Amino acid sequence: MANPFYIAEEIDEEIRRLTGPLAGLLRGMPGLVALDDVQIEHVSYTGHRSIKFTFADGNRWNCARLCRLPRESYPDLCRACRSLYSRLYEDELLRRQLEPMRQALRAMERAGFQPHQLAEHRDALAERERHLRRHHRHDDEAMYTWGVDPAAPGADRATVSISARGMQVDFIAYDEFDSVTAEQQRAITAITERFRIDIEGAFRVSECYLGDSYAKAEAKGLALLKAWLSREQLAQYESQQSFDVIGGTTGKRYRIHHGRQQNIAELDKSGRRVCGWCFLPEGQLVAGDVMLAQKIALETNEKAALKVANKFGDRRYGRSPGDVSRLPTAGELRALTYGGGRRQGRTVMDELAVFGSAVVSVDPTS
Amino acid sequence: MPAQIVMDHTGDTRHEFDADDKAATAAAEERFKELTGAGFTAGKRIGNGQVELLRKFDGNADETIFFPRLQGG
């Protein structure tokens, strides 16, 4: 039986007013269920989006819902959510950059650009498409999966995840009971209710939503870039959607293509691409801002810029594991206690010991 | 009128101030310190597409741009 449980119904009017159409973001937050010993099993871009239990009698329970955690654990979860959202945001921006690049290529073909110029643009486009296919396929996948493998014989996996669909961070909240007894259902519900998290984390995540304001920001960023480019760079950008800068330290030539990531090519003396560099300012800045920061950094402080940059191009580069440094550790999860009620002071482990133990492993690079 | 341009998620935010107004200049200097203290890079425009990094507040700079700390992408 399916029992949808959408937390949006519990959001007060003020948050509804502030978030407006973003209410979809607020449908849930990652559930966090601990068994005997819980750890982040792995952090990956694919995985389950529910908590699943199989009882010894074969009854099953799947759930993803809001959870309540002690306030001191909010920062970790909020960081994890913001990191997740940043990933989605980057993905969306990268996807949005493809069409202008295709249009620019068509325009260059119509304008009769030289074959080597077209080839360079095609290569950049193809590389961007490859990168998206390999590393940014988050259309409908969970981003972080906090998984638990109960060690009890006959037990199923238990996973907790934050899932995402496109730009919506869609923390699905639902229950699916498969022939569980009323007693089992009450036990599970009681546990998850104790771990309900407030809306703060989800609300912060919604700050970076891409909407009309993004289009305005993008236009503003491009205007700023154009105002700060040299006449030659501006002419080049307007005809080719890229401009050249000279490294202030080495004198090397770099070509900054329109974009936010993977958009800098180092060129040799004959203008051929040597490799790619990727660095950008922190925060969700629009393409114009990013390109301007890249230009200024390369021209005035090339060494420092390349020190933080990732090099790519003539070698395969691995998947970024994302920022997992501040996800809760096993010890932190074990230390969580209830904040009120008759269970005040009891640990998660006390409450959940009935369900057995869990495997502990960490693999942030999976 | 001198302006401090801070890149942000809205594109940028401009803070103009009157260089003859001591209080406004002091506020601009304070903003400079806050931003650079938070990891922003500051640069002033010095010519045709040329930018000079600023380590200290320059009240005579027509336009000073600030962008957040760089990270690998």
PDB file of C-alpha atoms in Angstrom, chain A residues 127-253:
ATOM      1  CA  GLU A 127      34.228  17.856 -25.262  1.00  0.00           C
ATOM      2  CA  ARG A 128      31.566  19.675 -23.297  1.00  0.00           C
ATOM      3  CA  GLU A 129      28.939  17.167 -24.425  1.00  0.00           C
ATOM      4  CA  ARG A 130      31.200  14.259 -23.500  1.00  0.00           C
ATOM      5  CA  HIS A 131      31.889  15.771 -20.109  1.00  0.00           C
ATOM      6  CA  LEU A 132      28.182  16.221 -19.457  1.00  0.00           C
ATOM      7  CA  ARG A 133      27.417  12.671 -20.507  1.00  0.00           C
ATOM      8  CA  ARG A 134      30.131  11.236 -18.328  1.00  0.00           C
ATOM      9  CA  HIS A 135      29.947  13.340 -15.230  1.00  0.00           C
ATOM     10  CA  HIS A 136      26.686  15.232 -15.064  1.00  0.00           C
ATOM     11  CA  ARG A 137      23.900  12.767 -15.705  1.00  0.00           C
ATOM     12  CA  HIS A 138      21.750  13.746 -12.806  1.00  0.00           C
ATOM     13  CA  ASP A 139      18.434  14.136 -14.568  1.00  0.00           C
ATOM     14  CA  ASP A 140      16.548  11.843 -12.309  1.00  0.00           C
ATOM     15  CA  GLU A 141      19.065  10.336 -10.023  1.00  0.00           C
ATOM     16  CA  ALA A 142      19.860  10.454  -6.398  1.00  0.00           C
ATOM     17  CA  MET A 143      22.927  12.503  -5.697  1.00  0.00           C
ATOM     18  CA  TYR A 144      23.919  11.376  -2.289  1.00  0.00           C
ATOM     19  CA  THR A 145      22.967   8.031  -0.967  1.00  0.00           C
ATOM     20  CA  TRP A 146      23.466   7.309   2.638  1.00  0.00           C
ATOM     21  CA  GLY A 147      23.249   3.601   2.757  1.00  0.00           C
ATOM     22  CA  VAL A 148      23.125   1.096   5.515  1.00  0.00           C
ATOM     23  CA  ASP A 149      23.458  -2.608   5.140  1.00  0.00           C
ATOM     24  CA  PRO A 150      21.834  -4.345   8.037  1.00  0.00           C
ATOM     25  CA  ALA A 151      23.885  -7.334   8.927  1.00  0.00           C
ATOM     26  CA  ALA A 152      20.994  -9.259  10.360  1.00  0.00           C
ATOM     27  CA  PRO A 153      20.298 -12.427   8.386  1.00  0.00           C
ATOM     28  CA  GLY A 154      17.538 -11.914   5.894  1.00  0.00           C
ATOM     29  CA  ALA A 155      17.607  -8.175   6.190  1.00  0.00           C
ATOM     30  CA  ASP A 156      17.360  -5.997   3.153  1.00  0.00           C
ATOM     31  CA  ARG A 157      19.344  -2.887   2.359  1.00  0.00           C
ATOM     32  CA  ALA A 158      18.450   0.288   4.094  1.00  0.00           C
ATOM     33  CA  THR A 159      19.297   3.421   2.221  1.00  0.00           C
ATOM     34  CA  VAL A 160      18.654   7.070   2.707  1.00  0.00           C
ATOM     35  CA  SER A 161      19.056   9.417  -0.169  1.00  0.00           C
ATOM     36  CA  ILE A 162      18.658  12.886  -1.477  1.00  0.00           C
ATOM     37  CA  SER A 163      17.333  12.682  -4.970  1.00  0.00           C
ATOM     38  CA  ALA A 164      17.115  15.232  -7.665  1.00  0.00           C
ATOM     39  CA  ARG A 165      15.265  15.858 -10.866  1.00  0.00           C
ATOM     40  CA  GLY A 166      16.784  18.471 -13.094  1.00  0.00           C
ATOM     41  CA  MET A 167      16.954  21.682 -11.196  1.00  0.00           C
ATOM     42  CA  GLN A 168      14.497  20.591  -8.597  1.00  0.00           C
ATOM     43  CA  VAL A 169      16.028  19.146  -5.525  1.00  0.00           C
ATOM     44  CA  ASP A 170      13.239  16.738  -4.946  1.00  0.00           C
ATOM     45  CA  PHE A 171      13.479  15.049  -1.620  1.00  0.00           C
ATOM     46  CA  ILE A 172      10.734  12.560  -2.121  1.00  0.00           C
ATOM     47  CA  ALA A 173       8.734  11.680   0.906  1.00  0.00           C
ATOM     48  CA  TYR A 174       6.629   8.576   0.839  1.00  0.00           C
ATOM     49  CA  ASP A 175       5.948   5.324   2.544  1.00  0.00           C
ATOM     50  CA  GLU A 176       5.338   2.001   0.938  1.00  0.00           C
ATOM     51  CA  PHE A 177       4.240  -0.763   3.182  1.00  0.00           C
ATOM     52  CA  ASP A 178       4.141  -4.262   1.884  1.00  0.00           C
ATOM     53  CA  SER A 179       2.103  -6.397   4.226  1.00  0.00           C
ATOM     54  CA  VAL A 180       3.714  -5.008   7.324  1.00  0.00           C
ATOM     55  CA  THR A 181       1.805  -5.448  10.492  1.00  0.00           C
ATOM     56  CA  ALA A 182       0.256  -2.499  12.207  1.00  0.00           C
ATOM     57  CA  GLU A 183       2.773  -2.926  14.980  1.00  0.00           C
ATOM     58  CA  GLN A 184       5.696  -2.819  12.568  1.00  0.00           C
ATOM     59  CA  GLN A 185       4.260   0.214  10.846  1.00  0.00           C
ATOM     60  CA  ARG A 186       3.825   2.015  14.143  1.00  0.00           C
ATOM     61  CA  ALA A 187       7.395   1.170  15.124  1.00  0.00           C
ATOM     62  CA  ILE A 188       8.837   2.536  11.901  1.00  0.00           C
ATOM     63  CA  THR A 189       6.673   5.628  11.960  1.00  0.00           C
ATOM     64  CA  ALA A 190       7.625   6.333  15.541  1.00  0.00           C
ATOM     65  CA  ILE A 191      11.272   6.106  14.659  1.00  0.00           C
ATOM     66  CA  THR A 192      11.149   8.312  11.610  1.00  0.00           C
ATOM     67  CA  GLU A 193       8.972  10.872  13.343  1.00  0.00           C
ATOM     68  CA  ARG A 194      11.682  11.226  15.940  1.00  0.00           C
ATOM     69  CA  PHE A 195      14.131  12.164  13.222  1.00  0.00           C
ATOM     70  CA  ARG A 196      12.168  14.871  11.539  1.00  0.00           C
ATOM     71  CA  ILE A 197      14.356  17.741  10.441  1.00  0.00           C
ATOM     72  CA  ASP A 198      12.983  21.231  10.167  1.00  0.00           C
ATOM     73  CA  ILE A 199      12.653  23.055   6.898  1.00  0.00           C
ATOM     74  CA  GLU A 200      15.759  25.171   7.324  1.00  0.00           C
ATOM     75  CA  GLY A 201      18.032  23.009   5.237  1.00  0.00           C
ATOM     76  CA  ALA A 202      15.634  22.683   2.345  1.00  0.00           C
ATOM     77  CA  PHE A 203      14.845  26.349   2.471  1.00  0.00           C
ATOM     78  CA  ARG A 204      18.502  27.299   2.198  1.00  0.00           C
ATOM     79  CA  VAL A 205      18.895  24.950  -0.696  1.00  0.00           C
ATOM     80  CA  SER A 206      16.214  26.826  -2.565  1.00  0.00           C
ATOM     81  CA  GLU A 207      18.180  30.061  -2.547  1.00  0.00           C
ATOM     82  CA  CYS A 208      20.013  29.251  -5.739  1.00  0.00           C
ATOM     83  CA  TYR A 209      17.024  28.289  -7.824  1.00  0.00           C
ATOM     84  CA  LEU A 210      17.347  29.053 -11.497  1.00  0.00           C
ATOM     85  CA  GLY A 211      14.461  31.166 -12.689  1.00  0.00           C
ATOM     86  CA  ASP A 212      13.762  34.485 -14.318  1.00  0.00           C
ATOM     87  CA  SER A 213      16.215  36.093 -11.980  1.00  0.00           C
ATOM     88  CA  TYR A 214      18.925  33.938 -13.505  1.00  0.00           C
ATOM     89  CA  ALA A 215      18.301  35.324 -16.999  1.00  0.00           C
ATOM     90  CA  LYS A 216      18.613  38.838 -15.619  1.00  0.00           C
ATOM     91  CA  ALA A 217      21.774  37.963 -13.759  1.00  0.00           C
ATOM     92  CA  GLU A 218      23.231  36.359 -16.858  1.00  0.00           C
ATOM     93  CA  ALA A 219      22.566  39.470 -18.937  1.00  0.00           C
ATOM     94  CA  LYS A 220      24.081  41.638 -16.233  1.00  0.00           C
ATOM     95  CA  GLY A 221      27.168  39.452 -16.055  1.00  0.00           C
ATOM     96  CA  LEU A 222      27.677  39.616 -19.808  1.00  0.00           C
ATOM     97  CA  ALA A 223      27.343  43.400 -19.771  1.00  0.00           C
ATOM     98  CA  LEU A 224      29.975  43.594 -17.053  1.00  0.00           C
ATOM     99  CA  LEU A 225      32.315  41.304 -18.960  1.00  0.00           C
ATOM    100  CA  LYS A 226      31.990  43.321 -22.141  1.00  0.00           C
ATOM    101  CA  ALA A 227      32.657  46.534 -20.257  1.00  0.00           C
ATOM    102  CA  TRP A 228      35.914  45.155 -18.881  1.00  0.00           C
ATOM    103  CA  LEU A 229      37.283  43.442 -21.996  1.00  0.00           C
ATOM    104  CA  SER A 230      39.803  45.204 -24.183  1.00  0.00           C
ATOM    105  CA  ARG A 231      38.567  46.344 -27.584  1.00  0.00           C
ATOM    106  CA  GLU A 232      40.321  43.409 -29.238  1.00  0.00           C
ATOM    107  CA  GLN A 233      38.945  40.898 -26.777  1.00  0.00           C
ATOM    108  CA  LEU A 234      35.443  42.281 -27.142  1.00  0.00           C
ATOM    109  CA  ALA A 235      35.573  42.064 -30.922  1.00  0.00           C
ATOM    110  CA  GLN A 236      36.805  38.498 -30.682  1.00  0.00           C
ATOM    111  CA  TYR A 237      34.153  37.555 -28.131  1.00  0.00           C
ATOM    112  CA  GLU A 238      31.344  39.027 -30.192  1.00  0.00           C
ATOM    113  CA  SER A 239      32.409  37.155 -33.312  1.00  0.00           C
ATOM    114  CA  GLN A 240      33.551  33.872 -31.780  1.00  0.00           C
ATOM    115  CA  GLN A 241      32.077  33.629 -28.287  1.00  0.00           C
ATOM    116  CA  SER A 242      35.623  33.408 -26.960  1.00  0.00           C
ATOM    117  CA  PHE A 243      38.535  35.762 -26.339  1.00  0.00           C
ATOM    118  CA  ASP A 244      42.267  35.425 -25.802  1.00  0.00           C
ATOM    119  CA  VAL A 245      44.219  36.527 -22.761  1.00  0.00           C
ATOM    120  CA  ILE A 246      47.965  36.531 -22.145  1.00  0.00           C
ATOM    121  CA  GLY A 247      49.171  34.976 -18.924  1.00  0.00           C
ATOM    122  CA  GLY A 248      50.726  37.672 -16.767  1.00  0.00           C
ATOM    123  CA  THR A 249      53.553  35.439 -15.553  1.00  0.00           C
ATOM    124  CA  THR A 250      54.411  33.095 -18.419  1.00  0.00           C
ATOM    125  CA  GLY A 251      53.212  35.072 -21.409  1.00  0.00           C
ATOM    126  CA  LYS A 252      51.250  32.027 -22.563  1.00  0.00           C
ATOM    127  CA  ARG A 253      48.102  32.547 -24.548  1.00  0.00           C
TER     128      ARG A 253
END
